[in-house]
Coordinates of C-alpha atoms (C1' of nucleotides) and ligand atoms in Angstrom, one line a residue:
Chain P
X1 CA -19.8 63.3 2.8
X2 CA -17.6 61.0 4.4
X3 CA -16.1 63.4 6.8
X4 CA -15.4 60.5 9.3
X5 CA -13.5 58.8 6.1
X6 CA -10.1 59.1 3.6
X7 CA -10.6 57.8 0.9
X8 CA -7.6 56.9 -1.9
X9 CA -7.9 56.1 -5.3
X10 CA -5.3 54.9 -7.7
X11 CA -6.3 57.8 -10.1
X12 CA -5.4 60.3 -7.7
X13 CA -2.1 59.1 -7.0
X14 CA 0.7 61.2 -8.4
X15 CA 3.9 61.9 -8.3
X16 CA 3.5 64.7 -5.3
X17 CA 2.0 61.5 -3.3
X18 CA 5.1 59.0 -4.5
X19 CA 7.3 61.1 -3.2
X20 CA 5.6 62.4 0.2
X21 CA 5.5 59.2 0.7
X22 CA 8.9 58.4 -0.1
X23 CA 9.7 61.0 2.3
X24 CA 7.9 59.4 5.0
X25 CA 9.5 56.3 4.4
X26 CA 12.7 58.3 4.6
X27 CA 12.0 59.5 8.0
X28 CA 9.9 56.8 10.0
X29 CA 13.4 54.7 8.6
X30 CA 15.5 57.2 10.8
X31 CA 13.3 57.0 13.5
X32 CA 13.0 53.5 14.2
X33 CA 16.7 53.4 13.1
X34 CA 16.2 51.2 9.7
X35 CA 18.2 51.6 7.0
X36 CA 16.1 52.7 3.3
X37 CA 18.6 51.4 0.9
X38 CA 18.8 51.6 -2.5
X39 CA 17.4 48.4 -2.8
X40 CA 14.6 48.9 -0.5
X41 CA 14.1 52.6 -1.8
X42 CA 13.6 50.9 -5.6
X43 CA 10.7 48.4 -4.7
X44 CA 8.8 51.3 -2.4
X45 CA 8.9 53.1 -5.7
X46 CA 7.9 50.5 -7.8
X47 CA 4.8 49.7 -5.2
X48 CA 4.0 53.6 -5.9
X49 CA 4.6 53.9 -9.4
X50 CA 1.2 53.3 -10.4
X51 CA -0.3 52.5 -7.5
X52 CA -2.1 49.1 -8.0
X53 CA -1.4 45.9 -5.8
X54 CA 1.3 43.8 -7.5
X55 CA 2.1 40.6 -7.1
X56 CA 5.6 40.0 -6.0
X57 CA 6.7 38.3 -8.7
X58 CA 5.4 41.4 -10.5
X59 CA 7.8 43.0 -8.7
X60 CA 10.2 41.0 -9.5
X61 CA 9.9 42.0 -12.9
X62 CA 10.2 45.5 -12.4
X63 CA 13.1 45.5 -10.3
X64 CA 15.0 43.3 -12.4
X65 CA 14.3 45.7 -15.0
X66 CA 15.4 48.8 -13.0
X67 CA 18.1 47.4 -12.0
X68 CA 19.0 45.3 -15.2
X69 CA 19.9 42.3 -13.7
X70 CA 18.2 39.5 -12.7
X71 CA 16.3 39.5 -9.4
X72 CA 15.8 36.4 -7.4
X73 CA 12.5 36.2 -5.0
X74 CA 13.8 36.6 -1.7
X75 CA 15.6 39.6 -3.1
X76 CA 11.5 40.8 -3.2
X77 CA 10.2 39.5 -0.5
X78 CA 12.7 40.5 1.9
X79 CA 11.7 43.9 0.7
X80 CA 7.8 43.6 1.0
X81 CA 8.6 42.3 4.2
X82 CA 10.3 45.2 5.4
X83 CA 7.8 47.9 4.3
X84 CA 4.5 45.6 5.1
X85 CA 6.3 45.6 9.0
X86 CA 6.6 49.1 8.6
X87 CA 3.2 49.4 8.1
X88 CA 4.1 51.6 4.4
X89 CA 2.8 48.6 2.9
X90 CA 0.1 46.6 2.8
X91 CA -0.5 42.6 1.5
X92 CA -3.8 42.2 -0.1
X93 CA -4.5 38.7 1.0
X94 CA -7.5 37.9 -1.4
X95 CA -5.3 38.8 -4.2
X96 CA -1.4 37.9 -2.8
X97 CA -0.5 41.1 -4.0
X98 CA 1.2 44.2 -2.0
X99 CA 0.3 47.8 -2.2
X100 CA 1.9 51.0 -0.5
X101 CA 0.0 52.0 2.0
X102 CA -1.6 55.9 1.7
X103 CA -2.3 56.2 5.5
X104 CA 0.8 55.1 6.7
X105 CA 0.5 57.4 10.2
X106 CA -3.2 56.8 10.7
X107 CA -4.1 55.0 13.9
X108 CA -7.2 53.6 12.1
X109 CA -7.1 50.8 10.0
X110 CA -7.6 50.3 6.0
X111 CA -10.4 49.0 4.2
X112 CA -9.5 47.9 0.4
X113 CA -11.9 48.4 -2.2
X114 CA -11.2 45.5 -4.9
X115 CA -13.2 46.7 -8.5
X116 CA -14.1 43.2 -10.1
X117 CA -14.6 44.7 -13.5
X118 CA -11.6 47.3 -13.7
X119 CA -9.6 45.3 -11.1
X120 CA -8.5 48.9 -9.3
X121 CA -8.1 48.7 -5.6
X122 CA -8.9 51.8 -3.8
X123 CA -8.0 51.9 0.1
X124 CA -10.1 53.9 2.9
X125 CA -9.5 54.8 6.3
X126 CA -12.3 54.9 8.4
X127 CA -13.0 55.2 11.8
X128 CA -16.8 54.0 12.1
X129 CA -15.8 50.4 11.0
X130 CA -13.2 50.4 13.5
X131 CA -15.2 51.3 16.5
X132 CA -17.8 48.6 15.3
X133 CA -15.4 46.1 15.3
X134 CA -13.3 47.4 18.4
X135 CA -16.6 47.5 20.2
X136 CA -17.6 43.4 19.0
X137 CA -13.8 42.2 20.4
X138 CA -14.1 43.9 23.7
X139 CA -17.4 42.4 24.0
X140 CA -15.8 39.0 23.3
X141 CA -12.2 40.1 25.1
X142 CA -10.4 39.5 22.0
X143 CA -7.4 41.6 22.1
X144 CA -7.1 42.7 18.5
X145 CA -3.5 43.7 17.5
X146 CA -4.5 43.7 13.5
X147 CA -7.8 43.7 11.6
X148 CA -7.9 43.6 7.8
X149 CA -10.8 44.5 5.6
X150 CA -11.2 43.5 1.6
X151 CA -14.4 44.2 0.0
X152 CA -15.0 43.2 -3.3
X153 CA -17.7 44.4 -5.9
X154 CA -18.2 46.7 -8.9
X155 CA -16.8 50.7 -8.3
X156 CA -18.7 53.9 -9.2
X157 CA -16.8 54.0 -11.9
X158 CA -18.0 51.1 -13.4
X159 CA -21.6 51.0 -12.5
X160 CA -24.1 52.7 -14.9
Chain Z
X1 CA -24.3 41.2 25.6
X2 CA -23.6 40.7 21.9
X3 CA -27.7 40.2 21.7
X4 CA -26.9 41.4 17.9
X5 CA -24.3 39.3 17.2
X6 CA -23.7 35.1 16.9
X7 CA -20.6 33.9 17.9
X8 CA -18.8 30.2 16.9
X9 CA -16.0 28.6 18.5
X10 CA -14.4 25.2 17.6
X11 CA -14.9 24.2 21.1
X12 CA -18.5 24.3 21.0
X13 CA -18.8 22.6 18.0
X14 CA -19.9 19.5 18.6
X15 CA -21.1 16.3 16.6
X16 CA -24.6 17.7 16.8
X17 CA -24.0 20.8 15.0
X18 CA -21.8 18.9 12.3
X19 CA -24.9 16.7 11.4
X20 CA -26.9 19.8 11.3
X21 CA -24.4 21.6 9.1
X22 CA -24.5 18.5 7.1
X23 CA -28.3 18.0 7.0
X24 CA -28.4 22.0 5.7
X25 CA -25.6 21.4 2.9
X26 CA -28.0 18.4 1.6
X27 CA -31.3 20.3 2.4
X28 CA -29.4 23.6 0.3
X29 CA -27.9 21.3 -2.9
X30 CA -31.3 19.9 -3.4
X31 CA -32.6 23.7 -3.5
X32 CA -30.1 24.9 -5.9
X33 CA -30.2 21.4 -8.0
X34 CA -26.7 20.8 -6.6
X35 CA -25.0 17.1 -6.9
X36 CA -24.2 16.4 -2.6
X37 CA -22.1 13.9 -4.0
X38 CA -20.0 11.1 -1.1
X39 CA -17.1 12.8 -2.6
X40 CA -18.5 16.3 -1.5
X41 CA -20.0 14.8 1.5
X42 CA -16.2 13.4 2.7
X43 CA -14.8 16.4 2.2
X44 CA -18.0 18.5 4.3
X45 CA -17.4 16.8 6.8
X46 CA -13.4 17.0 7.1
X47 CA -14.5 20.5 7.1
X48 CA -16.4 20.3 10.4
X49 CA -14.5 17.2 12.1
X50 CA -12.6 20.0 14.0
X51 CA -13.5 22.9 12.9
X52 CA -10.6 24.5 11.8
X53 CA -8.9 25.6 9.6
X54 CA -7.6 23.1 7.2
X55 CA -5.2 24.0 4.0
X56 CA -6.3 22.2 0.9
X57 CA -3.7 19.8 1.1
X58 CA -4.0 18.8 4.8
X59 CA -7.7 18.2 3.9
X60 CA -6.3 16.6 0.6
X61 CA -4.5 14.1 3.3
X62 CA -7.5 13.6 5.4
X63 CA -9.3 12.6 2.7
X64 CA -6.4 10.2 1.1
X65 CA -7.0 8.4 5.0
X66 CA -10.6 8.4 4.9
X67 CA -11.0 6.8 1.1
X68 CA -7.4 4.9 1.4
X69 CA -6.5 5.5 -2.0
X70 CA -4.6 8.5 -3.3
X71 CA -6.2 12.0 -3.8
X72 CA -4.8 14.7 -6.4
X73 CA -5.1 18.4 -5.7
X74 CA -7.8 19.3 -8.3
X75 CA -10.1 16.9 -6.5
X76 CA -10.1 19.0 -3.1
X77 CA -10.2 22.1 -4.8
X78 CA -12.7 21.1 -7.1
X79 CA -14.9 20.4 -3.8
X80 CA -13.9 23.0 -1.9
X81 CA -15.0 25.4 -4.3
X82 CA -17.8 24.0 -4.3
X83 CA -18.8 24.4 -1.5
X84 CA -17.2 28.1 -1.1
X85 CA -19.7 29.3 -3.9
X86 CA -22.5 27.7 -2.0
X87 CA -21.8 29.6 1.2
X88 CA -21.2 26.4 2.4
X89 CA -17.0 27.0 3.6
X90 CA -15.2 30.2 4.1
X91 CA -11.7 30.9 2.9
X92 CA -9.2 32.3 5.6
X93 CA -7.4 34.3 2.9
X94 CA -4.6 35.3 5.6
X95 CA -4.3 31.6 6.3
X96 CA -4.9 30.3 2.9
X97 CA -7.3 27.8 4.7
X98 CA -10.3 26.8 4.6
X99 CA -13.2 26.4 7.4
X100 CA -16.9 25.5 7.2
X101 CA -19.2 28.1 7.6
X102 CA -21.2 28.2 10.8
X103 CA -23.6 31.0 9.4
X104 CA -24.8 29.3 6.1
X105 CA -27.9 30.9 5.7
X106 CA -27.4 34.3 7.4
X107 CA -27.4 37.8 5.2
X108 CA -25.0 38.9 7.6
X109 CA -21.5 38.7 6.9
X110 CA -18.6 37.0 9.0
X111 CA -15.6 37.9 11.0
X112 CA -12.5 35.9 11.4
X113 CA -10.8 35.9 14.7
X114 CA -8.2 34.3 14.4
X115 CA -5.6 33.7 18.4
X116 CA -1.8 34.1 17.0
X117 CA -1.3 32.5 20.1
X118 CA -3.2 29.1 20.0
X119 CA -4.4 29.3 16.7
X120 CA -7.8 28.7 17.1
X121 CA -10.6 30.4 15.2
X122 CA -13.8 31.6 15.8
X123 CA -16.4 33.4 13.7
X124 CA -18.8 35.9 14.9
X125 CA -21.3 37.2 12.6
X126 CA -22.7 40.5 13.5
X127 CA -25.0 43.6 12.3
X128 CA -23.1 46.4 13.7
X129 CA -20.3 46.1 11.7
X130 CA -22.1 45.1 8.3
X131 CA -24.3 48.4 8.7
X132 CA -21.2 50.8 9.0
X133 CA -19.8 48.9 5.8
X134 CA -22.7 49.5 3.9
X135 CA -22.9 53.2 4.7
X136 CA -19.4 53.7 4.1
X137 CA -19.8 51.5 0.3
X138 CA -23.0 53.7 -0.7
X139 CA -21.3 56.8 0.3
X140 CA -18.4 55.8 -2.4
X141 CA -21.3 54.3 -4.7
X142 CA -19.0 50.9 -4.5
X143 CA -21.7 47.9 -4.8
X144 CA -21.0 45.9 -2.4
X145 CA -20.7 42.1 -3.5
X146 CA -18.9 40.4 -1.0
X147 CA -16.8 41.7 2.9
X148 CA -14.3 39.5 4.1
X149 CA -13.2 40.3 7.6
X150 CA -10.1 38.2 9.5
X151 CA -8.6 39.9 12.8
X152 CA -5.4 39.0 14.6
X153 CA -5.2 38.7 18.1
X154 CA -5.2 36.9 20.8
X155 CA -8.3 34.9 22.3
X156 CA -10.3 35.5 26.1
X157 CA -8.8 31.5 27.1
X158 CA -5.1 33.1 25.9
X159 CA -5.3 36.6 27.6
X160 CA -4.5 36.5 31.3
Chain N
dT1 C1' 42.3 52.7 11.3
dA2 C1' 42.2 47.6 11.8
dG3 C1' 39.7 44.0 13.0
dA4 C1' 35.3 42.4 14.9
dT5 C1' 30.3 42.4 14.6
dA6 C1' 26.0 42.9 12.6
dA7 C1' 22.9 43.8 8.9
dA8 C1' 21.8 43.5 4.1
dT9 C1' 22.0 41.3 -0.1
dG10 C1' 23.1 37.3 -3.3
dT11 C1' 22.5 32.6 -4.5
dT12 C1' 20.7 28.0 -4.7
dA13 C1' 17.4 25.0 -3.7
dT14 C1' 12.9 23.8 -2.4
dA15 C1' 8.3 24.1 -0.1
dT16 C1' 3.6 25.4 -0.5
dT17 C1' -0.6 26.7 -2.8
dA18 C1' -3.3 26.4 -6.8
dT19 C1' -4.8 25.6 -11.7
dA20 C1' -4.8 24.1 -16.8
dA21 C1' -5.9 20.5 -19.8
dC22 C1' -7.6 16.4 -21.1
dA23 C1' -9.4 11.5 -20.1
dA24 C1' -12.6 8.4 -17.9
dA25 C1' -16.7 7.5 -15.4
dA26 C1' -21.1 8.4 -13.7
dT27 C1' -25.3 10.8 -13.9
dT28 C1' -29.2 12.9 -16.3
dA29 C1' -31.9 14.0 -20.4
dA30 C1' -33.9 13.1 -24.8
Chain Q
dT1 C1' -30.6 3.4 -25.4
dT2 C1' -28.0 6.9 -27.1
dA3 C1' -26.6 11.6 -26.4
dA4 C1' -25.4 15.3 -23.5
dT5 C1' -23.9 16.9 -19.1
dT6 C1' -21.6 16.7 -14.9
dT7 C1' -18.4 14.8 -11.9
dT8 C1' -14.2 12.6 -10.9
dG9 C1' -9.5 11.0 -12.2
dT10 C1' -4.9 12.0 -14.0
dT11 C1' -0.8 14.3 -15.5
dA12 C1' 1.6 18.2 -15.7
dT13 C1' 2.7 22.7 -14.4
dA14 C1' 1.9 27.5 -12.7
dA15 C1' 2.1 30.8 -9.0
dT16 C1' 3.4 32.1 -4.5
dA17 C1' 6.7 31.9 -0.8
dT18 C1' 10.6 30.4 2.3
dA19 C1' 14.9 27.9 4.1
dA20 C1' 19.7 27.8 4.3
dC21 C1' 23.9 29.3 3.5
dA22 C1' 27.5 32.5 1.2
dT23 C1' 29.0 37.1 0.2
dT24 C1' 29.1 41.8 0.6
dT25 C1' 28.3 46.1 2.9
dA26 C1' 27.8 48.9 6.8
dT27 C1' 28.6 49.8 11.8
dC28 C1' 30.9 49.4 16.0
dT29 C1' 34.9 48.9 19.1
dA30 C1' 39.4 48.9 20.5
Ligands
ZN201 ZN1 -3.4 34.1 0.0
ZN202 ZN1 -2.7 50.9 3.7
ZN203 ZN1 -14.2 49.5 -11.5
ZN204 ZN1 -6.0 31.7 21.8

DNA sequence: TAGATAAATGTTATATTATAACAAAATTAA
DNA sequence: TTAATTTTGTTATAATATAACATTTATCTA
């Protein structure tokens, strides 16, 4: 029943979620004294508006929009930058695409679920994974500071 | 002990190994009625002259050297591909590199490590790990096609 | 508050990674 | 040998990301 496990779902992302999470962002901002501007506050929404990973030139698009006027890729990726350091964001490396992250506080790391059919990206936090792996680099003295999981394959929802 | 795990580093890879890798790649396109074409065979073994990881256009340079006459970009990624689908080469997605794969034939899966300090690589391919995946994807109902792991770090010969 | 300092954003240009589309050559099949 | 298939060559371009410097905005200090 995964009781060891969180798991998040694009489905069940609402707009309670969007903005606890903009509320985070608010507050983990204040504490490590960084500043959630207008700027920065618009492309966390954006990577919470429907919850999917978008590519930054996706992004782009959507800000530009927002903001009507056109928005040049640094612009973006200084953004993405800032969140992803934050750990409120996450880069999906198989994809190049960013995603807010739903465990923000957790200590354990993500895994993310990549649907080939539907192309949804779910993300779960895990802690049996983690001590696998945590166990493997002690074994090997590898001082892990970041581990990053992508599975890819066919969701419930798209499996007979 | 890692009795129930393999581990790779560059160091030990040796010109030994590199033949080997090179007699399996031959021994596994004749299986699957693959073409191990002296194009495909360059480029194998750019793959495992160091055994790193290469991006497509250093190993586009490499081979430019080896053939002395000038290589366009669909060529490498035509044959790194190749080899990719084959199990043949891995993808460092974090890196947006590519490595040969020390495991060819296991069932297991791979893990990344990658030293932010010297750079180096190694790959460890492990049970442990792959089992609390599985339980975790079964528990969701995902079907598991494909698990990339990387993990950043830093290495035993880096760590005091 | 004025001026100095630092941080964030704007702007232009360019680097890096990867693929589409079509042509020619080489291999394999009929 | 001709036809079909696969591989490689070639040209052009798409997609992703960053460097460098200018301007604006916020913060600090005197
Ligand atoms: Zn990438
Ligand atoms: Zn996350
Ligand atoms: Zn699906
Ligand atoms: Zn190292």
């Amino acid at each position: 029943m995964l009781t060891n496990a969180k798991l998040v779902f694009n489905k069940n992302i609402n707009q309670k979620h969007t903005e606890a999470a903009i509320k985070h962002a608010e507050y983990l901002c204040l504490q490590k004294q960084q500043k959630f501007t207008s700027l920065r506050r618009t492309v966390f929404e954006i990577l919470w508006e429907d919850y999917q990973p978008l590519g930054a030139y996706e992004i782009k698009q959507r800000l530009s929009m927002r903001l009507g006027k056109k928005i040049d890729p640094p612009t973006v990726y200084r953004a993405i930058e800032f969140f992803v350091d934050l750990g409120l964001a996450n880069k999906i490396e198989s994809l190049n695409a960013y995603i807010g992250c739903p465990f923000p506080s957790s200590q354990r790391s993500y895994i993310f679920l990549i649907c080939e059919n539907c192309k949804n990206v779910a993300e779960v936090s895990t802690g049996s994974v983690d001590n696998s792996l945590a166990l493997i680099m002690e074994k090997l003295k590898f001082k892990l500071r970041k581990q990053h999981i992508e599975v890819k394959g066919i969701c419930s929802k798209c499996s007979p």
